[in-house]
Short mmCIF file of N, CA, C and O in Angstrom, two decimals:
data_model
loop_
_atom_site.label_atom_id
_atom_site.label_comp_id
_atom_site.label_asym_id
_atom_site.label_seq_id
_atom_site.Cartn_x
_atom_site.Cartn_y
_atom_site.Cartn_z
N UNK A 19 115.90 55.18 -2.06
CA UNK A 19 115.68 56.83 -1.28
C UNK A 19 115.34 56.73 -2.05
O UNK A 19 114.07 57.42 -0.65
N UNK A 20 114.00 56.64 -3.18
CA UNK A 20 113.17 56.70 -3.12
C UNK A 20 111.65 56.78 -2.52
O UNK A 20 110.58 57.98 -2.57
N UNK A 21 111.24 55.99 -1.93
CA UNK A 21 110.71 54.58 -0.96
C UNK A 21 110.74 56.55 0.52
O UNK A 21 110.14 56.14 0.44
N UNK A 22 111.70 56.36 0.90
CA UNK A 22 111.78 57.24 1.68
C UNK A 22 111.11 58.81 2.31
O UNK A 22 110.82 59.43 2.46
N UNK A 23 111.69 58.86 0.52
CA UNK A 23 111.07 60.97 -0.38
C UNK A 23 109.20 60.53 0.47
O UNK A 23 109.15 61.87 0.46
N UNK A 24 108.96 59.43 -0.55
CA UNK A 24 107.84 59.13 -0.20
C UNK A 24 107.14 59.21 0.77
O UNK A 24 105.88 59.55 1.11
N UNK A 25 107.71 58.54 1.50
CA UNK A 25 107.47 57.94 2.86
C UNK A 25 106.95 59.29 3.68
O UNK A 25 106.31 59.73 4.78
N UNK A 26 107.77 60.88 3.63
CA UNK A 26 107.85 61.48 4.34
C UNK A 26 107.02 62.85 3.95
O UNK A 26 107.38 63.41 4.52
N UNK A 27 106.72 62.56 2.88
CA UNK A 27 106.35 63.15 1.61
C UNK A 27 103.88 63.96 2.32
O UNK A 27 103.71 64.85 2.35
N UNK A 28 103.77 62.28 3.18
CA UNK A 28 102.52 63.33 3.85
C UNK A 28 103.21 63.44 5.30
O UNK A 28 103.54 62.50 6.17
N UNK A 29 102.26 63.94 5.54
CA UNK A 29 102.07 64.61 6.97
C UNK A 29 101.73 64.56 8.33
O UNK A 29 102.66 64.20 9.35
N UNK A 30 100.77 63.04 7.76
CA UNK A 30 100.47 61.86 8.78
C UNK A 30 100.89 61.22 8.98
O UNK A 30 101.53 61.16 9.84
N UNK A 31 102.35 61.15 7.97
CA UNK A 31 103.59 60.12 8.63
C UNK A 31 104.60 60.44 8.90
O UNK A 31 105.45 59.80 10.47
N UNK A 32 104.57 61.87 9.33
CA UNK A 32 106.02 62.35 9.43
C UNK A 32 105.02 62.95 10.82
O UNK A 32 106.25 62.07 12.33
N UNK A 33 103.97 63.57 10.82
CA UNK A 33 103.35 63.37 13.03
C UNK A 33 103.76 61.95 13.10
O UNK A 33 103.90 62.00 14.56
N UNK A 34 103.94 60.59 12.49
CA UNK A 34 104.00 58.59 12.95
C UNK A 34 105.44 59.02 13.39
O UNK A 34 105.64 58.58 14.49
N UNK A 35 106.06 59.04 13.18
CA UNK A 35 107.47 59.18 13.09
C UNK A 35 107.50 60.18 14.13
O UNK A 35 108.77 60.21 15.39
N UNK A 36 106.84 61.21 14.45
CA UNK A 36 108.26 62.27 15.57
C UNK A 36 106.88 62.02 17.15
O UNK A 36 107.60 61.82 17.57
N UNK A 37 106.28 61.39 16.46
CA UNK A 37 105.50 60.08 17.73
C UNK A 37 105.92 59.42 17.72
O UNK A 37 106.35 59.13 19.45
N UNK A 38 106.72 58.55 17.42
CA UNK A 38 107.64 56.92 18.37
C UNK A 38 109.49 58.06 18.28
O UNK A 38 109.54 56.81 19.11
N UNK A 39 109.62 58.83 17.75
CA UNK A 39 110.60 59.30 18.39
C UNK A 39 110.44 59.86 19.89
O UNK A 39 111.19 60.36 20.82
N UNK A 40 109.40 60.58 20.29
CA UNK A 40 108.72 60.77 21.41
C UNK A 40 108.41 59.85 22.29
O UNK A 40 109.04 59.74 23.80
N UNK A 41 108.00 59.26 21.87
CA UNK A 41 108.12 57.48 23.34
C UNK A 41 107.76 56.48 21.90
O UNK A 41 106.73 55.96 21.40
N UNK A 42 109.39 55.87 21.67
CA UNK A 42 109.41 54.44 20.66
C UNK A 42 108.83 53.23 22.02
O UNK A 42 108.67 53.55 22.05
N UNK A 43 108.35 52.88 20.17
CA UNK A 43 107.10 51.07 20.69
C UNK A 43 106.19 51.00 20.69
O UNK A 43 106.26 50.34 22.39
N UNK A 44 105.61 51.36 20.11
CA UNK A 44 104.19 51.31 20.54
C UNK A 44 103.36 50.72 19.82
O UNK A 44 104.10 50.28 18.28
N UNK A 45 102.00 49.80 20.27
CA UNK A 45 101.59 49.28 19.55
C UNK A 45 100.34 50.65 18.37
O UNK A 45 100.43 51.46 18.67
N UNK A 46 99.40 49.82 17.19
CA UNK A 46 98.69 50.96 16.35
C UNK A 46 97.45 51.60 17.94
O UNK A 46 97.67 52.43 16.76
N UNK A 47 97.43 50.64 18.57
CA UNK A 47 96.06 50.96 19.52
C UNK A 47 96.66 51.75 19.87
O UNK A 47 96.53 53.71 19.68
N UNK A 48 98.10 52.04 21.07
CA UNK A 48 99.04 53.52 20.59
C UNK A 48 98.96 54.20 20.04
O UNK A 48 98.78 56.01 20.25
N UNK A 49 99.66 54.48 18.26
CA UNK A 49 100.14 55.54 17.80
C UNK A 49 98.39 55.92 17.19
O UNK A 49 98.38 57.69 17.50
N UNK A 50 96.83 55.69 17.64
CA UNK A 50 96.15 56.01 17.26
C UNK A 50 95.52 57.26 17.69
O UNK A 50 95.20 58.27 18.06
N UNK A 51 95.74 56.74 18.73
CA UNK A 51 95.39 56.95 20.73
C UNK A 51 96.18 58.66 20.28
O UNK A 51 95.97 59.69 21.36
N UNK A 52 96.94 58.09 20.35
CA UNK A 52 98.38 59.29 20.67
C UNK A 52 97.89 60.42 20.04
O UNK A 52 97.93 62.18 19.39
N UNK A 53 97.96 60.27 17.54
CA UNK A 53 97.47 61.49 17.19
C UNK A 53 95.94 61.35 16.94
O UNK A 53 95.79 63.19 16.82
N UNK A 54 94.87 61.24 18.07
CA UNK A 54 93.53 60.99 18.17
C UNK A 54 93.63 62.22 18.94
O UNK A 54 93.43 63.65 19.06
N UNK A 55 94.79 62.13 20.04
CA UNK A 55 95.01 63.15 22.05
C UNK A 55 95.57 64.41 21.32
O UNK A 55 95.32 65.41 21.48
N UNK A 56 96.84 64.27 20.63
CA UNK A 56 97.79 65.07 20.95
C UNK A 56 97.37 66.06 19.44
O UNK A 56 98.07 67.00 19.48
N UNK A 57 97.47 65.48 18.50
CA UNK A 57 97.15 66.42 17.44
C UNK A 57 96.31 66.46 16.38
O UNK A 57 95.71 66.88 15.27
N UNK A 58 94.67 65.76 17.11
CA UNK A 58 93.29 66.36 16.34
C UNK A 58 93.14 65.11 15.35
O UNK A 58 92.47 65.68 14.05
N UNK A 59 93.59 64.09 15.03
CA UNK A 59 94.10 63.84 13.75
C UNK A 59 92.24 62.65 13.74
O UNK A 59 93.14 61.19 14.90
N UNK A 60 91.97 61.95 13.28
CA UNK A 60 90.64 61.69 13.76
C UNK A 60 90.37 60.63 11.92
O UNK A 60 89.45 60.08 12.21
N UNK A 61 92.02 59.77 11.67
CA UNK A 61 92.86 58.61 10.80
C UNK A 61 91.38 57.20 11.64
O UNK A 61 92.20 57.25 12.82
N UNK A 62 91.22 56.16 10.41
CA UNK A 62 91.28 55.28 11.23
C UNK A 62 92.32 54.23 11.76
O UNK A 62 92.92 54.72 10.12
N UNK A 63 91.74 53.81 12.11
CA UNK A 63 92.56 52.28 12.72
C UNK A 63 93.22 51.82 11.23
O UNK A 63 94.99 50.93 11.38
N UNK A 64 92.91 51.57 10.42
CA UNK A 64 93.19 50.48 8.87
C UNK A 64 94.28 52.50 8.52
O UNK A 64 95.18 51.36 7.89
N UNK A 65 93.97 53.19 8.59
CA UNK A 65 94.10 53.57 7.52
C UNK A 65 95.48 53.90 8.20
O UNK A 65 96.48 54.18 7.40
N UNK A 66 95.84 54.47 9.49
CA UNK A 66 96.69 54.73 10.15
C UNK A 66 98.13 53.49 9.86
O UNK A 66 99.02 53.45 9.24
N UNK A 67 97.04 51.89 10.22
CA UNK A 67 98.16 50.68 9.36
C UNK A 67 98.91 51.08 7.87
O UNK A 67 99.59 50.93 7.91
N UNK A 68 98.21 50.74 7.04
CA UNK A 68 98.48 51.65 5.73
C UNK A 68 99.50 52.29 5.88
O UNK A 68 101.04 52.53 5.52
N UNK A 69 99.62 54.05 6.41
CA UNK A 69 100.58 54.62 7.23
C UNK A 69 101.74 54.05 7.70
O UNK A 69 102.76 54.43 7.14
N UNK A 70 102.04 53.33 8.32
CA UNK A 70 102.42 53.22 8.81
C UNK A 70 103.51 51.44 8.16
O UNK A 70 104.88 51.02 8.18
N UNK A 71 102.36 50.93 7.20
CA UNK A 71 102.46 50.06 5.78
C UNK A 71 104.33 50.32 5.60
O UNK A 71 105.40 50.14 5.32
N UNK A 72 103.59 51.73 4.68
CA UNK A 72 104.41 52.56 3.95
C UNK A 72 105.77 52.88 4.64
O UNK A 72 106.66 52.40 3.92
N UNK A 73 105.95 53.01 5.77
CA UNK A 73 106.47 53.69 6.48
C UNK A 73 108.20 52.69 6.48
O UNK A 73 108.88 52.68 6.23
N UNK A 74 107.69 51.44 7.48
CA UNK A 74 107.94 50.02 6.96
C UNK A 74 108.48 49.93 6.22
O UNK A 74 109.66 49.07 5.72
N UNK A 75 107.81 49.56 4.98
CA UNK A 75 108.69 48.97 3.94
C UNK A 75 109.47 50.41 2.84
O UNK A 75 110.09 49.72 2.63
N UNK A 76 109.65 52.12 3.60
CA UNK A 76 110.49 52.80 2.68
C UNK A 76 111.81 52.93 4.54
O UNK A 76 112.66 52.60 4.35
N UNK A 77 111.50 51.00 4.98
CA UNK A 77 113.13 50.74 6.22
C UNK A 77 113.00 51.92 7.50
O UNK A 77 114.25 51.95 8.16
N UNK A 78 111.88 53.03 7.61
CA UNK A 78 111.49 54.33 8.99
C UNK A 78 111.40 53.46 9.72
O UNK A 78 111.40 54.46 10.60
N UNK A 79 110.41 52.74 10.05
CA UNK A 79 110.31 52.01 11.30
C UNK A 79 110.66 50.04 11.12
O UNK A 79 110.11 49.47 10.10
N UNK A 80 110.49 49.91 11.87
CA UNK A 80 111.07 48.41 12.94
C UNK A 80 109.84 48.17 13.30
O UNK A 80 109.00 48.44 13.99
N UNK A 81 109.31 46.40 12.95
CA UNK A 81 108.37 45.63 14.29
C UNK A 81 108.98 44.89 14.26
O UNK A 81 109.14 44.29 13.90
N UNK A 82 108.22 44.18 15.83
CA UNK A 82 108.62 43.61 16.35
C UNK A 82 106.97 43.27 17.02
O UNK A 82 106.49 43.31 17.76
N UNK A 83 107.17 42.28 17.19
CA UNK A 83 105.94 40.71 18.06
C UNK A 83 106.39 40.82 19.34
O UNK A 83 107.18 39.48 18.92
N UNK A 84 105.49 40.44 19.87
CA UNK A 84 105.75 39.24 21.25
C UNK A 84 104.02 39.79 21.62
O UNK A 84 103.10 40.33 21.68
N UNK A 85 103.69 38.27 21.60
CA UNK A 85 102.23 37.73 21.75
C UNK A 85 101.82 38.03 20.25
O UNK A 85 101.83 38.09 19.30
N UNK A 86 100.73 39.19 20.67
CA UNK A 86 99.61 39.07 19.82
C UNK A 86 99.54 40.38 19.47
O UNK A 86 99.01 41.88 19.20
N UNK A 87 101.23 41.30 20.06
CA UNK A 87 100.92 43.02 20.09
C UNK A 87 102.01 43.12 19.57
O UNK A 87 102.69 42.53 19.21
N UNK A 88 101.86 44.19 18.19
CA UNK A 88 103.36 43.68 17.51
C UNK A 88 102.92 45.99 17.99
O UNK A 88 102.31 46.98 18.01
N UNK A 89 104.69 46.17 18.08
CA UNK A 89 105.02 47.07 18.86
C UNK A 89 106.38 48.33 17.47
O UNK A 89 107.17 47.07 16.23
N UNK A 90 105.90 49.64 17.68
CA UNK A 90 106.04 49.99 16.46
C UNK A 90 107.28 50.61 16.69
O UNK A 90 107.84 51.45 17.46
N UNK A 91 108.61 51.14 16.27
CA UNK A 91 109.93 51.63 16.48
C UNK A 91 110.20 52.03 15.20
O UNK A 91 110.79 51.04 14.08
N UNK A 92 110.93 53.76 15.95
CA UNK A 92 111.06 54.41 14.40
C UNK A 92 112.81 53.95 14.24
O UNK A 92 113.67 53.48 15.12
N UNK A 93 113.81 53.54 13.05
CA UNK A 93 114.77 53.72 12.83
C UNK A 93 115.61 54.23 11.27
O UNK A 93 114.41 55.15 10.17
N UNK A 94 116.10 54.91 11.86
CA UNK A 94 116.35 56.24 11.42
C UNK A 94 117.73 55.61 10.49
O UNK A 94 118.24 57.26 8.98
N UNK A 95 117.73 54.74 10.41
CA UNK A 95 119.39 55.11 8.96
C UNK A 95 119.13 54.99 7.73
O UNK A 95 119.99 55.33 7.44
N UNK A 96 117.69 54.90 7.31
CA UNK A 96 117.36 55.19 5.53
C UNK A 96 117.88 56.87 5.64
O UNK A 96 117.94 57.04 4.64
N UNK A 97 117.18 57.75 7.27
CA UNK A 97 118.12 58.91 7.08
C UNK A 97 119.25 59.29 6.62
O UNK A 97 119.86 60.39 6.41
N UNK A 98 120.12 58.46 6.75
CA UNK A 98 121.97 58.61 6.92
C UNK A 98 122.25 58.59 5.10
O UNK A 98 122.67 59.99 5.57
N UNK A 99 122.18 58.85 4.46
CA UNK A 99 122.65 58.39 3.16
C UNK A 99 122.28 60.50 2.82
O UNK A 99 122.89 60.94 2.19
N UNK A 100 121.03 60.53 3.17
CA UNK A 100 120.60 62.23 3.05
C UNK A 100 120.98 63.09 3.28
O UNK A 100 121.82 63.86 3.12
N UNK A 101 121.76 62.49 4.44
CA UNK A 101 121.74 63.21 5.70
C UNK A 101 123.43 63.35 4.62
O UNK A 101 123.76 64.76 4.55
N UNK A 102 123.57 62.53 4.32
CA UNK A 102 125.62 62.67 3.69
C UNK A 102 124.99 63.05 2.46
O UNK A 102 126.39 63.49 2.03
N UNK A 103 124.90 63.08 1.38
CA UNK A 103 124.19 63.31 0.56
C UNK A 103 124.11 64.75 0.25
O UNK A 103 124.66 65.65 -0.95
N UNK A 104 123.46 65.42 0.99
CA UNK A 104 122.43 66.95 0.33
C UNK A 104 123.60 67.45 2.28
O UNK A 104 123.57 69.18 2.64
N UNK A 105 123.32 67.43 3.42
CA UNK A 105 123.37 68.25 4.74
C UNK A 105 124.93 68.22 4.83
O UNK A 105 125.29 68.75 5.35
N UNK A 106 125.70 67.21 5.02
CA UNK A 106 127.25 67.01 4.85
C UNK A 106 127.75 67.06 3.54
O UNK A 106 128.52 67.10 2.91
N UNK A 107 128.69 68.69 3.74
CA UNK A 107 129.17 69.00 3.08
C UNK A 107 130.59 69.32 2.92
O UNK A 107 131.25 69.86 2.72
N UNK A 108 130.91 68.26 3.56
CA UNK A 108 132.50 67.84 3.47
C UNK A 108 132.48 67.34 2.00
O UNK A 108 131.99 66.53 0.77
N UNK A 109 134.49 67.86 1.31
CA UNK A 109 134.50 67.55 -0.17
C UNK A 109 133.55 68.09 -1.11
O UNK A 109 134.25 67.89 -1.97
N UNK A 110 133.40 68.86 -0.61
CA UNK A 110 132.46 70.42 -1.28
C UNK A 110 133.08 71.70 -1.28
O UNK A 110 133.47 71.66 -1.01
N UNK A 111 133.06 72.20 -2.52
CA UNK A 111 133.99 72.85 -2.77
C UNK A 111 133.45 74.67 -2.32
O UNK A 111 132.48 74.39 -2.47
N UNK A 112 133.84 75.04 -1.59
CA UNK A 112 134.08 76.76 -0.95
C UNK A 112 133.45 77.71 -2.16
O UNK A 112 133.95 77.29 -2.86
N UNK A 113 132.21 78.19 -0.97
CA UNK A 113 131.68 79.36 -2.09
C UNK A 113 132.44 80.43 -1.87
O UNK A 113 132.64 80.63 -0.94
N UNK A 114 132.06 80.77 -2.90
CA UNK A 114 133.34 82.00 -2.73
C UNK A 114 133.41 83.37 -1.20
O UNK A 114 131.53 83.60 -1.28
N UNK A 115 133.59 83.07 -0.78
CA UNK A 115 133.42 84.96 0.15
C UNK A 115 132.70 83.97 1.48
O UNK A 115 133.04 84.85 3.08
N UNK A 116 133.06 82.48 1.81
CA UNK A 116 133.13 81.40 2.47
C UNK A 116 133.97 81.70 2.59
O UNK A 116 135.41 80.62 2.35
N UNK A 117 134.62 81.60 4.97
CA UNK A 117 135.49 81.00 5.33
C UNK A 117 135.78 79.55 5.23
O UNK A 117 135.22 78.98 5.24
N UNK A 118 137.23 79.00 4.73
CA UNK A 118 136.69 77.91 4.78
C UNK A 118 137.11 77.01 6.10
O UNK A 118 136.96 77.94 7.93
N UNK A 119 136.50 75.99 5.97
CA UNK A 119 135.32 75.72 7.32
C UNK A 119 137.04 75.17 8.21
O UNK A 119 136.51 75.29 9.85
N UNK A 120 137.83 75.35 7.83
CA UNK A 120 138.57 75.02 8.60
C UNK A 120 140.00 76.09 9.43
O UNK A 120 140.41 75.78 10.62
N UNK A 121 139.44 76.82 8.92
CA UNK A 121 139.93 78.24 9.60
C UNK A 121 138.93 78.36 11.09
O UNK A 121 137.91 78.96 10.81
N UNK A 122 138.94 78.54 11.03
CA UNK A 122 138.86 80.02 13.10
C UNK A 122 138.29 81.82 12.74
O UNK A 122 139.04 81.70 11.67
N UNK A 123 136.91 81.84 12.38
CA UNK A 123 136.82 83.34 12.15
C UNK A 123 138.03 84.42 12.88
O UNK A 123 138.62 83.52 14.34
N UNK A 124 138.69 84.85 12.87
CA UNK A 124 139.40 86.27 13.75
C UNK A 124 138.88 86.79 14.17
O UNK A 124 137.97 87.88 13.50
#
């Protein structure tokens, strides 16, 4: 889980994930172009490639080669344990003064 937090700590990597969420299955060239035109990021292709390597190591993106092209796809699987641990509150004791989730407000 630490690799996921490390990968998400960098704003450029979060922007790359946003771009893949918007349009999944992009090449390095496409990602660099979108980062420059839509976000004004002037990072080199090598820098973006290194960011993609960190995201892939954390399991947040998957790649697939087709001929000489390498396509990048977002994978939200590594985020599920985080959501379950901190954002899904089932089994958590209720806070004083909060209505039970199973009860509808009157």
